[in-house]
Coordinates of C-alpha atoms and ligand atoms in Angstrom, one line a residue:
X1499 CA 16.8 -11.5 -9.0
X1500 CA 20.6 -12.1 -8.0
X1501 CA 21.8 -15.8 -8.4
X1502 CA 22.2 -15.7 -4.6
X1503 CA 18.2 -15.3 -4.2
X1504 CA 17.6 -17.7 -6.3
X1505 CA 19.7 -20.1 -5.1
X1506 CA 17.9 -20.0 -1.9
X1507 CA 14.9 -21.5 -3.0
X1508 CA 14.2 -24.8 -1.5
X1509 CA 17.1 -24.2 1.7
X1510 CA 16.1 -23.9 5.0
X1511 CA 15.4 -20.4 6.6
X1512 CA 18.6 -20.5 8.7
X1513 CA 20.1 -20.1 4.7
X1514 CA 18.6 -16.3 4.1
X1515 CA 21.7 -14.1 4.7
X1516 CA 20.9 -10.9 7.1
X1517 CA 19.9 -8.5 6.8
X1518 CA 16.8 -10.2 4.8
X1519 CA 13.3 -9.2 4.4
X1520 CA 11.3 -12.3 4.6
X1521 CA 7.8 -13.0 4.3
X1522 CA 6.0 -15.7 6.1
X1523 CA 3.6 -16.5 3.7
X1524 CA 1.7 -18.9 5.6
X1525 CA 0.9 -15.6 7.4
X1526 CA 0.2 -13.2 4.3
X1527 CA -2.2 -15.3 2.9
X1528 CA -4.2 -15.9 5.5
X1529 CA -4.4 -11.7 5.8
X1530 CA -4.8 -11.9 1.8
X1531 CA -7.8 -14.7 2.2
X1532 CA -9.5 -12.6 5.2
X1533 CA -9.7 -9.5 3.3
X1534 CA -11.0 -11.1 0.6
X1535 CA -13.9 -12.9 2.0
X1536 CA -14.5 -9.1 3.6
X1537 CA -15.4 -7.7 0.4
X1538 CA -16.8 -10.6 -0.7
X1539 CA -19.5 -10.5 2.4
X1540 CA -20.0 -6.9 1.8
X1541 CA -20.3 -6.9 -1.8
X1542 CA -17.9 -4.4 -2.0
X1543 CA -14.6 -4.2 -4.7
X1544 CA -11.2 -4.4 -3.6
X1545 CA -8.3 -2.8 -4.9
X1546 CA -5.1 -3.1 -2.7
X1547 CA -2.9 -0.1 -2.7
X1548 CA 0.6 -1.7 -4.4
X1549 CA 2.7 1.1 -3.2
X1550 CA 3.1 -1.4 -0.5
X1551 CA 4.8 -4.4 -1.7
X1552 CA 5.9 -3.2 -5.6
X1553 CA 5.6 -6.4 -6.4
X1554 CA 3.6 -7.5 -9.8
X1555 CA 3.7 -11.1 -8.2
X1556 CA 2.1 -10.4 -5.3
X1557 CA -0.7 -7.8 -7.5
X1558 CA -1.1 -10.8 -9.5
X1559 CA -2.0 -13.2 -6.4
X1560 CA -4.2 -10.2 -5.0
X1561 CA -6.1 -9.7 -8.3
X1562 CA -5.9 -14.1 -8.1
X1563 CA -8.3 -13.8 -5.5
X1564 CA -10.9 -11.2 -6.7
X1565 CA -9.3 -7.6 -6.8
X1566 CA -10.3 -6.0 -9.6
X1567 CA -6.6 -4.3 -9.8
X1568 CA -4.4 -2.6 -7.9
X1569 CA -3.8 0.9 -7.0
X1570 CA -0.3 2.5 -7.4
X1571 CA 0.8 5.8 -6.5
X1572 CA 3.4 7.0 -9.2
X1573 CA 3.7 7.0 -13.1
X1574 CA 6.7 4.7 -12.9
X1575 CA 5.2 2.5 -10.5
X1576 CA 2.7 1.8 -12.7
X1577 CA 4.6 1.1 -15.3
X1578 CA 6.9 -1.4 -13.3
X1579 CA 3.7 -3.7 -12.5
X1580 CA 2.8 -3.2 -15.8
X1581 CA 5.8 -4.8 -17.6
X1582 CA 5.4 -7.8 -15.3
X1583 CA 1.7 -8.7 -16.1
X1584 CA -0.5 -6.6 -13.9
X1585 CA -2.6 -4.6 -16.4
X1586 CA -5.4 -3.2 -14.1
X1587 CA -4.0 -0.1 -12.7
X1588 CA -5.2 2.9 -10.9
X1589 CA -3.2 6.0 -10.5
X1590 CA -4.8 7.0 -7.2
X1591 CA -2.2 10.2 -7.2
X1592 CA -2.2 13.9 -9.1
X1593 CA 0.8 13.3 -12.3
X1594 CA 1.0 17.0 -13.9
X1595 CA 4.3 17.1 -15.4
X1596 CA 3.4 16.6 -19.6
X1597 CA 5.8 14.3 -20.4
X1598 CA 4.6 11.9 -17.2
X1599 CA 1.5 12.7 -18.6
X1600 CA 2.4 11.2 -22.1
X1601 CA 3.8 8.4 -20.2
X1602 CA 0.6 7.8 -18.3
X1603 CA -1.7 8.0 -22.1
X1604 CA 0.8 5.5 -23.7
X1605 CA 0.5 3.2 -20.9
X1606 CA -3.5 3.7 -20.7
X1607 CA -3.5 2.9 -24.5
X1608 CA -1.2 -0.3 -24.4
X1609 CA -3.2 -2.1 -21.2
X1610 CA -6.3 -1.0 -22.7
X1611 CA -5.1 -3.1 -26.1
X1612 CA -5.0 -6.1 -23.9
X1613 CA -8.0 -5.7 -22.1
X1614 CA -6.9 -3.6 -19.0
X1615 CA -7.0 0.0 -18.0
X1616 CA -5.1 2.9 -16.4
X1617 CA -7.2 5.2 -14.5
X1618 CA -5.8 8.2 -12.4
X1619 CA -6.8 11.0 -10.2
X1620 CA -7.3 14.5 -10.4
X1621 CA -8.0 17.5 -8.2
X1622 CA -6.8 20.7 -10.1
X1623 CA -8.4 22.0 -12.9
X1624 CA -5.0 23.2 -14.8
X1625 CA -4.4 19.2 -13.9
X1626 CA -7.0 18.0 -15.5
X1627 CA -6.1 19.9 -18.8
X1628 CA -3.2 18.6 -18.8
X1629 CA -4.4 15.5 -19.0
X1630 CA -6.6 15.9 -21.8
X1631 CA -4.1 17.6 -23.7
X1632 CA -1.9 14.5 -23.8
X1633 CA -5.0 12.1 -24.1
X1634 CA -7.1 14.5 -26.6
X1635 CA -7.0 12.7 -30.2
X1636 CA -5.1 9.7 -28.7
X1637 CA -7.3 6.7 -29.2
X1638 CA -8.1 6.1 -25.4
X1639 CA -10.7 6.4 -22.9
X1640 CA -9.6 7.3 -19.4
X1641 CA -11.1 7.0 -16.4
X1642 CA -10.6 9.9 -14.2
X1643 CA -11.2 10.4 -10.4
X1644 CA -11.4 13.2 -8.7
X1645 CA -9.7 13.7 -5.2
X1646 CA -11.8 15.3 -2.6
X1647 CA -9.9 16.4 0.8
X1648 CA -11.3 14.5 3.1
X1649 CA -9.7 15.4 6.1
X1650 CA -6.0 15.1 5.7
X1651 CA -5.4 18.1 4.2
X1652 CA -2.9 16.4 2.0
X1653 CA -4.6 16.3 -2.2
X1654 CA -7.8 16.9 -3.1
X1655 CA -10.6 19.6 -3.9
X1656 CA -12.5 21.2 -1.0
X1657 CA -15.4 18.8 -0.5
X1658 CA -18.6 19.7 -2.4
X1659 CA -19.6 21.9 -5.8
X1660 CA -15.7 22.0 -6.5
X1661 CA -15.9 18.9 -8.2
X1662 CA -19.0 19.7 -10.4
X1663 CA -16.1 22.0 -12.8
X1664 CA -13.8 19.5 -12.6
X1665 CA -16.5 16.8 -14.0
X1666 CA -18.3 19.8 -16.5
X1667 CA -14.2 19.4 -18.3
X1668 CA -13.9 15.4 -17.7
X1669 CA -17.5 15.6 -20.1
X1670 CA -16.2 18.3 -22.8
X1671 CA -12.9 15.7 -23.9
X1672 CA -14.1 12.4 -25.3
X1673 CA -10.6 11.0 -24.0
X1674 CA -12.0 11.1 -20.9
X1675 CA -14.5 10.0 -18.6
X1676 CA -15.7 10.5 -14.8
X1677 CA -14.9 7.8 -13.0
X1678 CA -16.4 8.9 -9.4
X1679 CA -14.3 10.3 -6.2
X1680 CA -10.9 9.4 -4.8
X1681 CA -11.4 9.6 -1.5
X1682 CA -9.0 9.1 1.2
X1683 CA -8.0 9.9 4.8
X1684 CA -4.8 8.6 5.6
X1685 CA -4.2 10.1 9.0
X1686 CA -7.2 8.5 9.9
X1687 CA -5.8 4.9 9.5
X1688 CA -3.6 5.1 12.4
X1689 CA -5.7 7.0 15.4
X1690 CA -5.5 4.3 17.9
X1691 CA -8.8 4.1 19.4
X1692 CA -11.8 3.0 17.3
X1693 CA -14.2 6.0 18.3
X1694 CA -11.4 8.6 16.8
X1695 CA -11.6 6.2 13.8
X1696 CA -15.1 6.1 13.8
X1697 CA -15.7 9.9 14.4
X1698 CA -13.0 11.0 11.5
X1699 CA -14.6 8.7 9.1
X1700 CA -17.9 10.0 10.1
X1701 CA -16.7 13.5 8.7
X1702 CA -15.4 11.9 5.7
X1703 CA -18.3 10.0 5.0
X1704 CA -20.4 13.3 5.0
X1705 CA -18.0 15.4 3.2
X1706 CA -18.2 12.5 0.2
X1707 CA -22.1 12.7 0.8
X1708 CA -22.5 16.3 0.2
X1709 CA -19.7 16.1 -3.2
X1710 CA -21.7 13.6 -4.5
X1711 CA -25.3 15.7 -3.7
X1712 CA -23.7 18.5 -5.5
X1713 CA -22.0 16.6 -8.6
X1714 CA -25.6 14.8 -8.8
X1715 CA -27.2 17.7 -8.8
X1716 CA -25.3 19.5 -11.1
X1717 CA -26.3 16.2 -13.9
X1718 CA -23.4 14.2 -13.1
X1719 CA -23.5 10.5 -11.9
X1720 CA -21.1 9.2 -9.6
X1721 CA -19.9 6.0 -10.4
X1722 CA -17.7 5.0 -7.5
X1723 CA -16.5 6.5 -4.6
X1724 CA -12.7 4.5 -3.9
X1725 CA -10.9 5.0 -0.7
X1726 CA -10.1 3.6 2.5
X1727 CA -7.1 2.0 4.0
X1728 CA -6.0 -1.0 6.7
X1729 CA -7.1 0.8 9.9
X1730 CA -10.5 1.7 8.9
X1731 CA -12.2 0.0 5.8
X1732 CA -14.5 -1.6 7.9
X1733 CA -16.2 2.0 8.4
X1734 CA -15.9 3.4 4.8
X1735 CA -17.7 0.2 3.8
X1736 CA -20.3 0.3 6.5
X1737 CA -21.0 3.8 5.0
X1738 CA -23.1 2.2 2.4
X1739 CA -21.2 5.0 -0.1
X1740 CA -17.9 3.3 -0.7
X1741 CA -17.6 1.1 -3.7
X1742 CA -14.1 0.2 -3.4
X1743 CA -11.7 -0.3 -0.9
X1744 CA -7.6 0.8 -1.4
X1745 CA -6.4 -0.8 1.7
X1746 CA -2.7 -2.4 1.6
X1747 CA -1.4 -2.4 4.4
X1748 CA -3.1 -5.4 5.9
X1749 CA -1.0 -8.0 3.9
X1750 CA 1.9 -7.6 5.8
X1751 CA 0.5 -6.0 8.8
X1752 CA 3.7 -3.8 10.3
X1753 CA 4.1 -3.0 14.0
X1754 CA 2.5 0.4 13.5
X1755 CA -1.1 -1.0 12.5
X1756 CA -0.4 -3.7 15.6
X1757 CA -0.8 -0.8 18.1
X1758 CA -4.4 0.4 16.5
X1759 CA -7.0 -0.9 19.2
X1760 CA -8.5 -3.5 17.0
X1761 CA -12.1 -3.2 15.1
X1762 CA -14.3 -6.0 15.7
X1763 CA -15.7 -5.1 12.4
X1764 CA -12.7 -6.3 10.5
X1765 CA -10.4 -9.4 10.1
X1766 CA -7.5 -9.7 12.4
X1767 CA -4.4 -9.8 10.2
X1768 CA -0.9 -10.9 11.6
X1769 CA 2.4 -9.6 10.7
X1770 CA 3.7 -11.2 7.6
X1771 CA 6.9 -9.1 6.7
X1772 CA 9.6 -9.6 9.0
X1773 CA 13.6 -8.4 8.5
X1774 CA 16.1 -11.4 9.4
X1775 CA 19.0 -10.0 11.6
X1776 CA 22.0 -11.5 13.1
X1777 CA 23.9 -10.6 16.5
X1778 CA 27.1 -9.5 15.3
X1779 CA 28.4 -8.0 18.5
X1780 CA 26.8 -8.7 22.8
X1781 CA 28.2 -6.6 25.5
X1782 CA 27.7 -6.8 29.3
X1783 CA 24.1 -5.1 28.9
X1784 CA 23.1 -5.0 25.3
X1785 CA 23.4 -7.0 21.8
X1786 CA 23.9 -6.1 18.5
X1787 CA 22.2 -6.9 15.1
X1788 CA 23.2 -6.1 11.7
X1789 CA 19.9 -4.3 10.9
X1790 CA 19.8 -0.5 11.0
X1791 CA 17.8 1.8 9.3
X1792 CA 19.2 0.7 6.0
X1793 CA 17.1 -2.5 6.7
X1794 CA 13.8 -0.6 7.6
X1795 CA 12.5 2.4 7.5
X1796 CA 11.6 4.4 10.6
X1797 CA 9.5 7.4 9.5
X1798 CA 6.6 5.6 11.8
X1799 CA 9.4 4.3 14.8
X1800 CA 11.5 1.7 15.1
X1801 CA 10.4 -1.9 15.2
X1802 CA 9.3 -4.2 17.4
X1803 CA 11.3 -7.5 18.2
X1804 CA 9.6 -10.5 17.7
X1805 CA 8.9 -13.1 20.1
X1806 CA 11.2 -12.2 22.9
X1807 CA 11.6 -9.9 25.4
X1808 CA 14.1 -7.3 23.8
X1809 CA 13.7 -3.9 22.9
X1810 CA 15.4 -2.2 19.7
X1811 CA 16.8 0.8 19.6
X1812 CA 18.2 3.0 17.1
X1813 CA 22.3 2.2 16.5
X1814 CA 22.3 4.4 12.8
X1815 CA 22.1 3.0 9.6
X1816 CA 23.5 -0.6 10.1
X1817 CA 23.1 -1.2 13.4
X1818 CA 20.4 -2.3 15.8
X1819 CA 20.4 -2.3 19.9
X1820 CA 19.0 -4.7 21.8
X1821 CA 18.5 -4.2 25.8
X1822 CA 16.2 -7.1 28.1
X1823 CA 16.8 -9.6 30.6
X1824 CA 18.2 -12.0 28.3
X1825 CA 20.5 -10.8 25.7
X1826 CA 20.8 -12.8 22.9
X1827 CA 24.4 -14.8 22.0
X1828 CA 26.5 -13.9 19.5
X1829 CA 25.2 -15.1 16.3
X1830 CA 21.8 -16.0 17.0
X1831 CA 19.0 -14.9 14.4
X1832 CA 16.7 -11.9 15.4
X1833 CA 13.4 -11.5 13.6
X1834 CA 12.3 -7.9 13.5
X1835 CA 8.9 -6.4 12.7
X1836 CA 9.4 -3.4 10.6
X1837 CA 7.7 -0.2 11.8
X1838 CA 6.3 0.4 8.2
X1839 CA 6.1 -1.9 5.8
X1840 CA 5.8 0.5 2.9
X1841 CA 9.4 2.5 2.8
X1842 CA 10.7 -0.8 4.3
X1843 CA 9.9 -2.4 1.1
X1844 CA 11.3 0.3 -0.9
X1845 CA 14.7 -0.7 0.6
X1846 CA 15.0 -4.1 -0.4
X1847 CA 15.4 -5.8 -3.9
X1848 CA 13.5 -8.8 -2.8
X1849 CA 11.2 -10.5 -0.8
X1850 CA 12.2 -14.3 0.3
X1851 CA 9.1 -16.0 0.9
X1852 CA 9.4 -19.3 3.1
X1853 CA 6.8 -21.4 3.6
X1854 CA 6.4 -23.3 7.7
X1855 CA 7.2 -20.6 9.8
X1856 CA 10.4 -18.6 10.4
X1857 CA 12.0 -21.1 12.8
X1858 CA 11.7 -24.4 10.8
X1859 CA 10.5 -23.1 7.5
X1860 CA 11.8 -23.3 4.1
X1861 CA 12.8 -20.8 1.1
X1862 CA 9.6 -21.0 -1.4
X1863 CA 9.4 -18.4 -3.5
X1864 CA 11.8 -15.0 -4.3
X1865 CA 9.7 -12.3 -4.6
X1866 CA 11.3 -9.3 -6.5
X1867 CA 10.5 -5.9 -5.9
X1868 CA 9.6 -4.7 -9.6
X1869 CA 9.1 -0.9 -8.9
X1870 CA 11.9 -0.8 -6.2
X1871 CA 12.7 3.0 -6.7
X1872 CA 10.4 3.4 -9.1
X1873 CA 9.4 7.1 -7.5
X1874 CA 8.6 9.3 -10.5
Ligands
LIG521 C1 -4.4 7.0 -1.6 C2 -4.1 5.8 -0.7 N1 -5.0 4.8 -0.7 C3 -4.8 3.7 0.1 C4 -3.6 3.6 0.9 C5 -3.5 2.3 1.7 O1 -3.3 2.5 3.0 P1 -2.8 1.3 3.9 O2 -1.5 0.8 3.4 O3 -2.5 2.0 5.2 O4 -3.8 0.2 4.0 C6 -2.7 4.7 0.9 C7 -1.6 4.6 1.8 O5 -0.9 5.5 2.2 C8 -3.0 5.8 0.1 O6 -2.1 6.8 0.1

C-alpha cells in the first residue's frame, strides 16, 4: 500500500484523491451477509469467484462468514491470495503449461501442509496428464474437476460419457482425485429477463444431469457439481444438483448486473464499488471528470452515474463526459458505477473502504489488490 493510502485511513471521504475506487462497505456487507444467509437457507456451499476483487482481505471476510474458499481463475492468482492467508483455493480454470503446472503442485502441497487445499479443473485429457505428470510421486492429493460445456461454448467437455475417460485417468494416479463437475454458464448470468435465465439454466441443469447419469454409470461417484454465478444462482440451487455456488459478482454489484430484471428468488444486492471522479473541466453543454477508461473498464459499457441525472460518455482513457439538465460545477465530486466490476478491479492497486456512506463517510480500511495483474 502507498503511504498516501494509508494515510487516508481515518479522513473524511472528500480526502480520497480521484480517480479512486471506493468501496461503500456498509453496502458490500450487507450483499456479503445476504448471500450468505442464501446458502445457509439452502444448505448449499458457497465459494465466491475472487477473480473479482483479488483481494485476500476481502477472501478472508468471505470465508469469515461461511465460504468454504474461494475460487480463482489463474495459477498466479492463486498464489497471490495465497501468500496473504487465504489457503482454500479452487482453480476453476484449464492450467496446461508444465511449469504452471509445477507451480500449481507446489502450491497444492504447501496449503495442504497447513490444512488447506488447491483444487483445479480439467477438460482435456492431454490436460489431465499433464497434471498428473507434475503431481505423480509428489506427496499430494488433488482434487480435480472436470469442466463440462454447459452452454457457453467457452471450456469444457461435450456434456455426458466424455467425462467417464477423463475420471477412468483421475482414478489410475494416486495424486489425484475426482472432485465432481465444474459447471458454468457465463453468458447465462447476464440475459436480462428471468425466463431466458430460467430456460438456459434449464439446459444446463440437464446437460449436468445426463454427465453425472453417465459418470455414475460408468462406477464413478460424483461428489459435487460447482457452478453458478450472480445472475442466476438462485436457479442452479433450486436444481437440487448443485453443491456449490461460484457467484462473485454480487459483492459489489456493477451497473451491468443492475439492468438484469431482478429474481425474486434471490437477495437484492446494491452497488458497493464505486470510482470517485472530479470535474476538472464544464462547458456550455457538458462537464468533465477525470475518469476514463483507465479508471474502469468498459468491455460490458460504460458506467452509470450515480445519483443524478447525468449521462457518461466515453472521452478516451482519462476522460469522462457528462451531458443532463444540470451540469455539474467545476470541482464537484462525481461517483460512478463501474460497468464491470471485475477488469475495473484489475485496474486499481487498492480499494479505500469508507464506512457511512460516500457523502459523509469516512476512510476505514485500504484494501489492496493482492493479485492485481496477477494473469498467468
Ligand atoms: C468459472 C466462473 N465461475 C464463477 C464466476 C462468477 O460470476 P459472477 O462474477 O458473474 O458472479 C465466473 C465469472 O466470470 C466464472 O468464470
Amino acid at each position: 500500500m502507498g503511504l498516501a493510502a494509508a494515510a487516508l485511513v481515518g479522513q473524511a471521504v472528500d480526502a480520497i484523491d480521484t480517480p479512486a475506487l471506493v468501496i461503500d462497505l456498509d453496502a458490500m456487507e450487507r450483499n456479503l451477509r445476504s448471500m450468505a444467509a442464501f446458502a445457509a437457507q439452502h444448505r448449499i456451499a458457497l465459494r465466491p469467484h475472487a477473480k473479482m476483487h483479488k483481494s485476500a482481505a476481502l477472501a478472508r471476510m468471505q470465508m469469515a462468514h461461511g465460504a468454504v474458499g474461494v475460487c480463482v481463475q489463474k495459477t498466479s492468482e492463486a498464489e497471490a491470495l495465497a501468500a496473504h492467508g487465504v489457503h482454500n483455493l479452487y482453480i476453476s480454470n484449464q492450467v496446461v503449461a508444465p511449469a504452471k503446472l509445477q507451480r500449481v503442485v507446489a502450491l497444492a502441497q504447501a496449503l495442504q501442509a497447513q490444512g488447506g487445499e488447491l483444487a483445479i479443473a480439467v477438460d482435456s485429457l492431454e490436460g489431465l496428464r499433464r497434471l498428473a505428470q507434475a503431481a505423480d510421486g509428489q506427496a499430494t492429493r488433488i482434487r480435480v474437476l472436470i469442466e463440462i460445456d454447459v452452454g457457453q461454448g467457452r471450456c469444457g467437455l461435450p456434456p455426458g460419457k466424455a467425462a467417464v475417460l477423463l475420471a477412468d485417468e483421475i482414478a489410475r494416479h494416486p495424486a489425484l482425485h475426482f472432485g465432481g463437475l465444474q459447471a458454468y454458464h457465463g453468458r447465462a448470468q447476464h440475459l436480462r429477463t428471468l425466463a431466458e435465465r430460467r430456460d438456459s439454466i434449464a439446459q444446463v441443469v440437464a446437460h449436468v444431469t445426463a454427465t453425472m447419469a453417465a459418470l455414475e454409470a460408468a462406477g464413478h461417484a460424483v461428489p459435487l457439481v460447482t457452478g453458478a454465478g450472480s445472475g442466476t444462482f438462485a436457479l442452479e440451487t433450486a436444481s437440487g444438483v448443485y453443491g456449490e455456488l461460484q457467484a462473485g459478482s454480487y459483492l459489489f454489484m456493477d451497473r451491468d448486473y443492475a439492468g438484469n430484471a431482478p429474481d425474486p428468488a434471490q437477495p437484492v444486492f446494491e452497488h458497493a464499488l464505486f470510482v470517485k471522479s472530479q470535474v476538472i473541466s464544464v462547458n456550455a453543454d457538458h462537464a468533465v471528470v477525470d475518469a476514463g477508461h483507465k479508471a474502469h473498464a468498459i468491455d460490458s459499457g460504460l458506467p452509470a452515474v450515480h445519483a443524478r441525472a447525468l449521462d457518461y460518455s466515453n472521452g478516451g482513457d482519462e476522460h469522462g463526459i457528462l451531458h443532463g439538465p444540470e451540469l455539474p460545477a467545476l470541482g464537484d465530486t462525481v461517483w460512478l458505477i463501474p460497468g464491470h466490476c471485475d477488469p475495473t478491479v484489475n485496474l486499481h492497486n487498492h480499494l479505500v473502504g469508507v464506512r457511512g456512506g460516500l457523502h459523509k463517510g469516512t476512510v476505514e480500511q485500504i484494501i489492496t489488490v493482492d493479485a492485481r495483474g496477477a494473469l498467468t
